[in-house]
Short mmCIF file of C-alpha atoms in Angstrom, two decimals:
data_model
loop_
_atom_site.label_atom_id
_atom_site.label_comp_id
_atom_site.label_asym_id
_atom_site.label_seq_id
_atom_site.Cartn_x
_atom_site.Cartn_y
_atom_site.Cartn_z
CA UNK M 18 0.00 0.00 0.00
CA UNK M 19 1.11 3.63 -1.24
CA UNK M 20 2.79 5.39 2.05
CA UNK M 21 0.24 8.12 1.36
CA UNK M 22 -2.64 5.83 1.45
CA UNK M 23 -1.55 3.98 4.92
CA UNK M 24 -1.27 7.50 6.57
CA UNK M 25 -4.69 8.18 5.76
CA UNK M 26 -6.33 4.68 6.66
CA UNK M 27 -4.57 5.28 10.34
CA UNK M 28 -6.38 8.47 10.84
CA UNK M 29 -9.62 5.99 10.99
CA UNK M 30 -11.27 5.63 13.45
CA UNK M 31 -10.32 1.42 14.75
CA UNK M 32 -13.81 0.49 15.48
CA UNK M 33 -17.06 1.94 13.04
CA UNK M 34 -20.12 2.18 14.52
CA UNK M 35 -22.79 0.24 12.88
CA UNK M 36 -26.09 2.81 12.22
CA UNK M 37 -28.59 0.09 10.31
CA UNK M 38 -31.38 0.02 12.06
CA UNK M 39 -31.24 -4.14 12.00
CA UNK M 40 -28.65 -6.57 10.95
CA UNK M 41 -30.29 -8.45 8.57
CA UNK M 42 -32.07 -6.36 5.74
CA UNK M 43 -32.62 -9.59 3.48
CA UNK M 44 -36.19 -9.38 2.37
CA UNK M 45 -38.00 -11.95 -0.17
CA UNK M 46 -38.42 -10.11 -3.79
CA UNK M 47 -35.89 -7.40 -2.70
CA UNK M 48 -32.29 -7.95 -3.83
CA UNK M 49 -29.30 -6.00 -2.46
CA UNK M 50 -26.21 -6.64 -3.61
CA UNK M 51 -22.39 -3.75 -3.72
CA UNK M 52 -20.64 -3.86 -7.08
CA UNK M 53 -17.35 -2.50 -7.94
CA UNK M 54 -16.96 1.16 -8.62
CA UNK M 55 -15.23 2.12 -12.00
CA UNK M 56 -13.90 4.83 -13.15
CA UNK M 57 -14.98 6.75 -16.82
CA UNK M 58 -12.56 4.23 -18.58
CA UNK M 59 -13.85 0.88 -16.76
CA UNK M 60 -10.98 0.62 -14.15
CA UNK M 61 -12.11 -0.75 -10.51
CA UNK M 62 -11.73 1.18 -7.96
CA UNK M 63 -10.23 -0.56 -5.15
CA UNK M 64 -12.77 -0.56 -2.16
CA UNK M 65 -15.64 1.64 -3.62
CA UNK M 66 -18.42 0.48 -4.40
CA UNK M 67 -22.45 0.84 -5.97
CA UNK M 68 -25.10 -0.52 -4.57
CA UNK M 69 -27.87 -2.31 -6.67
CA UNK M 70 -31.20 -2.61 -5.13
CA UNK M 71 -33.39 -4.77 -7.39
CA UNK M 72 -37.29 -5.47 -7.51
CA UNK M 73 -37.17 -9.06 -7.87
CA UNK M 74 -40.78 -10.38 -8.48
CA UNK M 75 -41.23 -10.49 -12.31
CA UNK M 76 -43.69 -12.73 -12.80
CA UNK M 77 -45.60 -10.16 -11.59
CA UNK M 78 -44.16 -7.27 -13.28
CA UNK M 79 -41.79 -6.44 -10.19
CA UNK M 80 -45.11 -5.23 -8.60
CA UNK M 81 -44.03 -4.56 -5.14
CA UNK M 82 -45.50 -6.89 -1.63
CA UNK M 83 -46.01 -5.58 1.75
CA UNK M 84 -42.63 -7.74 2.40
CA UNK M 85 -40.93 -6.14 -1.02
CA UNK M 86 -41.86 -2.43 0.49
CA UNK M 87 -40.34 -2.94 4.06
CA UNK M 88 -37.04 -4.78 1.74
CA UNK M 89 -36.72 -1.59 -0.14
CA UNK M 90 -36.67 0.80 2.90
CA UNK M 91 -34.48 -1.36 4.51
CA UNK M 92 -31.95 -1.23 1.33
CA UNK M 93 -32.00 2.15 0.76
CA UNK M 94 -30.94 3.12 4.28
CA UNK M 95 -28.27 0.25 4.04
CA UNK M 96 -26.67 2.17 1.16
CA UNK M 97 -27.27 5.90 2.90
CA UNK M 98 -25.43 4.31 5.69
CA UNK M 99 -22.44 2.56 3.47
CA UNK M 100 -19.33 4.51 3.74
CA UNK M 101 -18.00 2.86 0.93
CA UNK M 102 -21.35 3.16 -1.67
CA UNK M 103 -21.00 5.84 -4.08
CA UNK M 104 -24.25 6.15 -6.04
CA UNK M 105 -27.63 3.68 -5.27
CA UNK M 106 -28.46 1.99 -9.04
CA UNK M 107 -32.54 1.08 -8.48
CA UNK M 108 -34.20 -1.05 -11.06
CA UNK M 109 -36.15 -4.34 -11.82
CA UNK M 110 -35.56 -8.01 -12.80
CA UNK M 111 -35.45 -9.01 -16.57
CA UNK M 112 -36.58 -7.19 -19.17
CA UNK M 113 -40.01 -6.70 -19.26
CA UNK M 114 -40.52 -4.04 -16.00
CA UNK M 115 -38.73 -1.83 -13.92
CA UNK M 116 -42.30 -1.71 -11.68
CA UNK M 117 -45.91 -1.67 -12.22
CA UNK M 118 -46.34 -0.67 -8.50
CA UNK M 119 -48.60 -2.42 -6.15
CA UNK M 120 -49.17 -6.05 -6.33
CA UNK M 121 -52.56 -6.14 -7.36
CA UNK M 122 -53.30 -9.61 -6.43
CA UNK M 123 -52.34 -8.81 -2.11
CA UNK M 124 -54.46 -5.23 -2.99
CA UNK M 125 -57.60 -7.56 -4.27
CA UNK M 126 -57.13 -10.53 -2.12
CA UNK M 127 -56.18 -8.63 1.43
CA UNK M 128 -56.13 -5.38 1.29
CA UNK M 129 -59.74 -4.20 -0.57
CA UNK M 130 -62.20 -3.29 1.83
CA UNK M 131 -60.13 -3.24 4.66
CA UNK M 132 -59.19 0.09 4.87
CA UNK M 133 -57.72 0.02 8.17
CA UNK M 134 -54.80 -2.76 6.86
CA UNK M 135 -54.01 -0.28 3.20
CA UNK M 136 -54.01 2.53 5.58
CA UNK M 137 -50.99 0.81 7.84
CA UNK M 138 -49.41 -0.39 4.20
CA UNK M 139 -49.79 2.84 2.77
CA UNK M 140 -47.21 4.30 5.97
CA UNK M 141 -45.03 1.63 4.89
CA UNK M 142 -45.22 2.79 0.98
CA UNK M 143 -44.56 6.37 2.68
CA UNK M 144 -41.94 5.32 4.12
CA UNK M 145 -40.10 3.90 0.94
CA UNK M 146 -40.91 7.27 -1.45
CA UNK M 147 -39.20 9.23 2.00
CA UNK M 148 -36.14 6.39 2.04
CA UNK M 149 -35.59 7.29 -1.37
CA UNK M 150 -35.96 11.10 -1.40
CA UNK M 151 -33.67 10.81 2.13
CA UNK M 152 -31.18 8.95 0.71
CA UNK M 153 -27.70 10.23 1.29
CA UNK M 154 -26.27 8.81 -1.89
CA UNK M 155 -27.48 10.02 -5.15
CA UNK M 156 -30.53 7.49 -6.48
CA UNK M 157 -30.06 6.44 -10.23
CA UNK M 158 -33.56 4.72 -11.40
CA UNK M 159 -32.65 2.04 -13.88
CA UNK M 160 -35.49 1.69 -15.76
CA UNK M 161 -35.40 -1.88 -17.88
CA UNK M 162 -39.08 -2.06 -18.59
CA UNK M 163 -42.47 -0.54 -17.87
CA UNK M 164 -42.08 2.07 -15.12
CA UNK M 165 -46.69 2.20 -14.45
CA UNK M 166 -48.20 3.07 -11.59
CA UNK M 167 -46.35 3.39 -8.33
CA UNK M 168 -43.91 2.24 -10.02
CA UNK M 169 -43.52 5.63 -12.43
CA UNK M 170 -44.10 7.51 -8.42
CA UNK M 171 -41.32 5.51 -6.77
CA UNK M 172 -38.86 5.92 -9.96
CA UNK M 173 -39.84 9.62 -10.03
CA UNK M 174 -38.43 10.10 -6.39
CA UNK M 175 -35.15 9.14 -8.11
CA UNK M 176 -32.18 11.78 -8.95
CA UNK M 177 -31.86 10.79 -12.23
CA UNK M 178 -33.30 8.09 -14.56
CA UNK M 179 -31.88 5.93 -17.81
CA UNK M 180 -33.56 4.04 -19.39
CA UNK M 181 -34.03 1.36 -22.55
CA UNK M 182 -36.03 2.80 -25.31
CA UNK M 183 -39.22 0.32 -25.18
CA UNK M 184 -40.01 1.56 -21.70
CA UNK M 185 -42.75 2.76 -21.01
CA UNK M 186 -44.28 5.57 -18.29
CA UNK M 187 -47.21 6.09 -16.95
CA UNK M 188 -50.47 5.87 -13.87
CA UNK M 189 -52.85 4.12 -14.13
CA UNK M 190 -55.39 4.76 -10.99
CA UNK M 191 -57.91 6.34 -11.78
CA UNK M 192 -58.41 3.45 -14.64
CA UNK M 193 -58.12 0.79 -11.60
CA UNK M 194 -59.75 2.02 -8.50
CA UNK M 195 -57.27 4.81 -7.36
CA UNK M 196 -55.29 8.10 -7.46
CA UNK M 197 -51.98 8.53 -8.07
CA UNK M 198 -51.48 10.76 -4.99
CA UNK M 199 -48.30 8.19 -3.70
CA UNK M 200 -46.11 10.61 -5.46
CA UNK M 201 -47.09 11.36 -8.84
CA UNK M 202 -49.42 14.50 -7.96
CA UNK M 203 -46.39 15.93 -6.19
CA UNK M 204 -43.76 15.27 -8.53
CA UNK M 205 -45.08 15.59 -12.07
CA UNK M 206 -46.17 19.16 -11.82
CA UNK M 207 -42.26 19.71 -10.60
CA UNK M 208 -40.75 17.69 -13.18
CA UNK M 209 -42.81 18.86 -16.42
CA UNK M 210 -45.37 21.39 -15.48
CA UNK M 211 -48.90 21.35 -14.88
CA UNK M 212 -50.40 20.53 -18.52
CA UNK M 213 -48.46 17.76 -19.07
CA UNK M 214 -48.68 16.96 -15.44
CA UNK M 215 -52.92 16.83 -16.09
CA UNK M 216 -52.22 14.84 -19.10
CA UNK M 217 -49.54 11.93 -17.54
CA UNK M 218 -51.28 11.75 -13.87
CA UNK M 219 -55.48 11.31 -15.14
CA UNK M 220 -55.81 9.75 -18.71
CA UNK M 221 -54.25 6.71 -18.09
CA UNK M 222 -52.28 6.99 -21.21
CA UNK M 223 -48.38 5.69 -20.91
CA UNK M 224 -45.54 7.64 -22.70
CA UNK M 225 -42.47 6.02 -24.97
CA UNK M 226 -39.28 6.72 -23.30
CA UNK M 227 -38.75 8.82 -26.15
CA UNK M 228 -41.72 11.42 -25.30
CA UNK M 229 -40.48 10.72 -21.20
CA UNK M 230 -36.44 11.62 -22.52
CA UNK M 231 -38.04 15.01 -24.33
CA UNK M 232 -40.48 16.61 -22.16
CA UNK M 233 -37.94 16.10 -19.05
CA UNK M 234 -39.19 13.24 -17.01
CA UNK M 235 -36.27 11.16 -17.17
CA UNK M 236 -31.93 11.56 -17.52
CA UNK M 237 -31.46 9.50 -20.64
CA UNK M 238 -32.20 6.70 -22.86
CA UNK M 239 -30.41 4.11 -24.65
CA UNK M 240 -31.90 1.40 -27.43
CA UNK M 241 -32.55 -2.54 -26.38
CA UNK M 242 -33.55 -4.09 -29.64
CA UNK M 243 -30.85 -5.50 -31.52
CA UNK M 244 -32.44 -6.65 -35.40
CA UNK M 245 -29.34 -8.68 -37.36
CA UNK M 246 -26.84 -7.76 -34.58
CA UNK M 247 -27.59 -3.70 -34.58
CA UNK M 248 -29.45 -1.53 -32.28
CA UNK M 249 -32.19 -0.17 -33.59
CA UNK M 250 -34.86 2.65 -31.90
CA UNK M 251 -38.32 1.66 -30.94
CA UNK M 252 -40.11 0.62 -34.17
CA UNK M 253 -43.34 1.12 -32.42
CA UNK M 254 -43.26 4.98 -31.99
CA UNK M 255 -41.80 8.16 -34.25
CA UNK M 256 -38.25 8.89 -33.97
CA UNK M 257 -36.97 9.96 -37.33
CA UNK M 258 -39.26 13.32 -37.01
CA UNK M 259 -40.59 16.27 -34.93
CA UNK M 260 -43.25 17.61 -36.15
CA UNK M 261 -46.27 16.80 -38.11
CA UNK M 262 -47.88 18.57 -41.25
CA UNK M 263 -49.59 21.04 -38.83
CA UNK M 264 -46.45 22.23 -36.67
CA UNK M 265 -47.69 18.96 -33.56
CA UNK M 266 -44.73 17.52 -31.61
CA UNK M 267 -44.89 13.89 -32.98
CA UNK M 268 -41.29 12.51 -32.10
CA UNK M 269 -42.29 9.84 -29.43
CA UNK M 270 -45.69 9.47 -29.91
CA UNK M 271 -47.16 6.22 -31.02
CA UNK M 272 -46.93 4.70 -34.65
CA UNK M 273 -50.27 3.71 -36.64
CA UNK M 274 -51.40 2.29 -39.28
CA UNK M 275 -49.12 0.88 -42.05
CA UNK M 276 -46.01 2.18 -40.10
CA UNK M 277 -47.38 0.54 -36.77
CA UNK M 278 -47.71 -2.76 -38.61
CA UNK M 279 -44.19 -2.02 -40.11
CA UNK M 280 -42.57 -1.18 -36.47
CA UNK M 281 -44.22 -4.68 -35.13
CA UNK M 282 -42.95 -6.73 -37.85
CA UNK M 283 -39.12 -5.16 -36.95
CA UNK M 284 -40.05 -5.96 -33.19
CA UNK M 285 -40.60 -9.55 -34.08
CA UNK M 286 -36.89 -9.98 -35.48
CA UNK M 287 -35.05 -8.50 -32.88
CA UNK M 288 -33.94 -9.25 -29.55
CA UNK M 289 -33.84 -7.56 -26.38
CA UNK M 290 -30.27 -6.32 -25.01
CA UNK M 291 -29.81 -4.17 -22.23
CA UNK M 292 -26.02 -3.65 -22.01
CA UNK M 293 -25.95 -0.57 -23.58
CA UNK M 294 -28.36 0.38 -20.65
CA UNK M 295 -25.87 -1.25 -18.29
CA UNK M 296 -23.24 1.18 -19.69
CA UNK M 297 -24.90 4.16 -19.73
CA UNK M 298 -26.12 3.85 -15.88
CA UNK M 299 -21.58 2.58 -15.36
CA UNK M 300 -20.89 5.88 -17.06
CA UNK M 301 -23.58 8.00 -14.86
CA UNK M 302 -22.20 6.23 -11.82
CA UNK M 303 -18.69 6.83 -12.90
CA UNK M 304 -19.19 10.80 -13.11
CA UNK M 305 -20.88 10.91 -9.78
CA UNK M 306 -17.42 9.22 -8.66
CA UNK M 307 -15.23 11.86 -9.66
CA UNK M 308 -16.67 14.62 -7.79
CA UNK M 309 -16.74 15.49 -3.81
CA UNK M 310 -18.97 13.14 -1.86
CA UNK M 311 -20.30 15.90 0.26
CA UNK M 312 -20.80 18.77 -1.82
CA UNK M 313 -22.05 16.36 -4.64
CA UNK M 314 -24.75 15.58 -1.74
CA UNK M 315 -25.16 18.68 -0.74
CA UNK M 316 -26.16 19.97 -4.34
CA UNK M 317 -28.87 16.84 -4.54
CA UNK M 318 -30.58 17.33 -1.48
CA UNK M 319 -30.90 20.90 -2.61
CA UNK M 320 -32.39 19.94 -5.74
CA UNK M 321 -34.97 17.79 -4.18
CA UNK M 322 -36.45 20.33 -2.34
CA UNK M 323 -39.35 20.94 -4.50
CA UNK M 324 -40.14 17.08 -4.61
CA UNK M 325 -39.70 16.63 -0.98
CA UNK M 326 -41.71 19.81 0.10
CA UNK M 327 -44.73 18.17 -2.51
CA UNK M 328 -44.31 15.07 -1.05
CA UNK M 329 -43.78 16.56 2.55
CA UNK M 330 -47.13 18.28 2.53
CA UNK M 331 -49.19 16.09 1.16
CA UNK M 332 -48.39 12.31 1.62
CA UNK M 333 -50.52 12.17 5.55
CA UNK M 334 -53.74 13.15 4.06
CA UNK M 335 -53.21 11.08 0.82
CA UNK M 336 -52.43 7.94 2.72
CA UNK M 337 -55.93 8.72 4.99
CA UNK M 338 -57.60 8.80 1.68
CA UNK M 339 -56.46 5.76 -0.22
CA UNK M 340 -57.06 3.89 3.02
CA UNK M 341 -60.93 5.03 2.91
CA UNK M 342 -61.03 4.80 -1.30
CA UNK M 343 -60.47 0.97 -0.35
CA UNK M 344 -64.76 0.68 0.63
CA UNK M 345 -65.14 1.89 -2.55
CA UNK M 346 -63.67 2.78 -6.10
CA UNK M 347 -60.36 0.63 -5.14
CA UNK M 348 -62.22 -2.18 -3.94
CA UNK M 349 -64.07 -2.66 -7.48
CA UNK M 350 -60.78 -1.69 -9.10
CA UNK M 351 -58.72 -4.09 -7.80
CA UNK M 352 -60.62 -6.64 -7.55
CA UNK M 353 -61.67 -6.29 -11.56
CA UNK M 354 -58.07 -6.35 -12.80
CA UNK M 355 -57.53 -9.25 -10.23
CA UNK M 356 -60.42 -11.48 -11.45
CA UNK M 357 -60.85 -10.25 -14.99
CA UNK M 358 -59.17 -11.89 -17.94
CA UNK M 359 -55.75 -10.29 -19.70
CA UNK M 360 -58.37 -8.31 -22.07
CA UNK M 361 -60.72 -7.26 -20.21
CA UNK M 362 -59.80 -5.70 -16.49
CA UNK M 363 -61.63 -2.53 -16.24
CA UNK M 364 -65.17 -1.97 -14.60
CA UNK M 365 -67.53 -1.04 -16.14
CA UNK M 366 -67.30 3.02 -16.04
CA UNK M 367 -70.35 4.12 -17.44
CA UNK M 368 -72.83 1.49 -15.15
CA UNK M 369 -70.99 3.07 -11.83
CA UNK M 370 -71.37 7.02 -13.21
CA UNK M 371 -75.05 5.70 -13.94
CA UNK M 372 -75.83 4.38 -10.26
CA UNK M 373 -73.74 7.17 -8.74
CA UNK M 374 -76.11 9.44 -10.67
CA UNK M 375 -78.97 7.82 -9.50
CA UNK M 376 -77.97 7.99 -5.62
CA UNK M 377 -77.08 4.18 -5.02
CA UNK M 378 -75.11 3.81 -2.35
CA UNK M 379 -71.70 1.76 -2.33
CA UNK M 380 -72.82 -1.98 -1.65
CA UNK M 381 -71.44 -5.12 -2.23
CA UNK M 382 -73.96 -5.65 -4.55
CA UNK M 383 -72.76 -2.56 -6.47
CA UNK M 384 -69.75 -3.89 -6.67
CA UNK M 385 -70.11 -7.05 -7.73
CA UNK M 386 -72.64 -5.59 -10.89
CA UNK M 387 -69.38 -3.63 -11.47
CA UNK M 388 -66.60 -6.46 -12.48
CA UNK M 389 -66.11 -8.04 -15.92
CA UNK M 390 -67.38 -11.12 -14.89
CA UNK M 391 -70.85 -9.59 -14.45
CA UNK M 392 -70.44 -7.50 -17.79
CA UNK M 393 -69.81 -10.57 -19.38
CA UNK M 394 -72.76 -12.23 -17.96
CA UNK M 395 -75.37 -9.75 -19.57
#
């Protein structure tokens, strides 16, 4: 060891404290794992490290558990705490989803109708959006898939975000029995103003990457389909233009038509390859590196401020409301995209506006006139 190097290791202190709340932070569907550090050209760097913490459940999207939630807080304050993490790298398993939040199945099965259980869950989800805004170490989402739901609300309480161009972003509650006040209300009208905040948050419509990369939702993006050994964009939305005949901002926006049936017949050939997302989140990690840990942490917790404050102000009465939404709206909701098929998971909207119209009251038997399997009976 360099002389220099040994005179600075004996300034250390002989015994660290340990300041993780419990010694174990293994938690099923939660991964945590320390890889190497490396510098802009690849090098590792000898006892530096970034942590990984990975959504492990993809059968099921990486939607997160009760157990999943209390693995991620856990993780995230392991790597605030790790002296010798540099930058927190937060993604999914495979290739299919970063997160489609909540695990609809535990929501439909457990939690629906039991408001006083989602209202004790909902301080645990709380408590993972605060983990990550709290983090001391910069937070890079790495999105390798669909980013829906609380999913899009937990990735948004990121620093930065990379991800493959097939991606997708978006909510979805008030399509399935909810709101997307677990984050997305606060951060979107931050992030990309209040139009496009109206737009993303109540439609239910998901973005490309490519409109998420251009209207400032996310860091960067990097293909994943490889056709004949190439990387190729997204065949299934516009990226070789801007604008349309009338002056419209197209780039992003979804193919149709003959060019939609063109894009899917590309999609077919190719193959899904995320190491040039690997390396873009490596090179990310690798600037955060070369800069001083402090001020570098300093300037993020700064730069959260809006997002936290949001968050901050909002997130007690939000988690009192979900909780009561559960008799209700969420309880139909859930339970439709639980029991319906793959094609059909949606209540039927215009039957409840009907009712609501008409005065009836929230009743089982409401609900149960609601699901598909009752549409389909009629």
């Amino acid at each position: 060891m360099p002389a220099t190097s040994a005179a600075r290791d004996s300034l250390a202190p002989p015994d660290l404290k340990d300041h993780n709340l419990v010694a174990d932070i293994a938690a099923p569907g939660v991964i945590y794992e320390k890889r190497p550090a490396r510098t802009p050209d690849g090098k590792v760097v000898p006892g530096l490290f970034n942590a990984w913490i990975t959504l492990n459940n993809p059968a099921q999207f990486n939607s997160y558990t009760t157990e999943m939630v209390k693995g991620t807080i856990l993780a995230f304050r392991a790597a605030s705490n790790a002296r010798d993490v540099v930058a927190v790298v937060f993604t999914g398993a495979g290739d299919k989803a970063f997160c489609t939040g909540g695990n609809t199945k535990e929501y439909a099965e457990y939690y629906a109708g039991n408001p006083q259980e989602y209202r004790q869950y909902m301080r645990l989800f709380n408590d993972m959006v605060s983990a990550i805004l709290g983090c001391d170490k910069p937070v890079i989402c790495r999105v390798n898939g669909m980013r829906i739901g609380g999913g899009q609300e937990i990735g948004m309480a990121c620093d930065f975000t990379v991800a493959q161009d097939m991606a997708r972003f978006g909510q979805a509650g008030p399509k399935h029995g909810s709101a997307p006040i677990g984050g997305a209300t606060d951060f979107l009208p931050v992030m990309i103003g209040c139009e496009m905040a109206m737009v993303s948050g109540s439609l239910c419509e998901p973005w490309s990457a490519h409109k998420a990369y251009r209207v400032g939702m996310i860091t960067d993006i990097v293909p994943a389909l490889k056709v004949d050994g190439e990387f190729v964009a997204n065949p299934l939305v516009i990226t070789d233009r801007w604008l349309d005949a009338y002056g419209r901002i197209i780039h992003g926006e979804p193919k149709s038509g003959a060019e939609l049936a063109a894009g899917k017949e590309v999609l077919k050939k190719g193959t899904v390859d995320l190491s040039l997302l690997d390396a873009k989140v490596e090179e990310l990690c690798a600037k955060i590196l070369l800069t001083f840990p402090d001020c570098f942490t300093k300037t993020i917790e700064e730069l959260r401020k809006p997002k936290i404050d949001a968050w901050n102000a909002n997130k007690e009465n939000s988690r009192a409301w979900l909780a009561l939404n559960m008799m209700t709206e969420a309880r139909a909701g859930f339970r439709a995209f639980n029991e319906g098929t793959k094609e059909d998971r949606e209540i039927d909207f215009i039957a409840l506006r009907q009712a609501l119209a008409a005065g009836t009251p929230w009743t089982d038997e409401l609900t149960e006139s609601l699901l598909p399997k009752a549409r389909a009976a009629r």
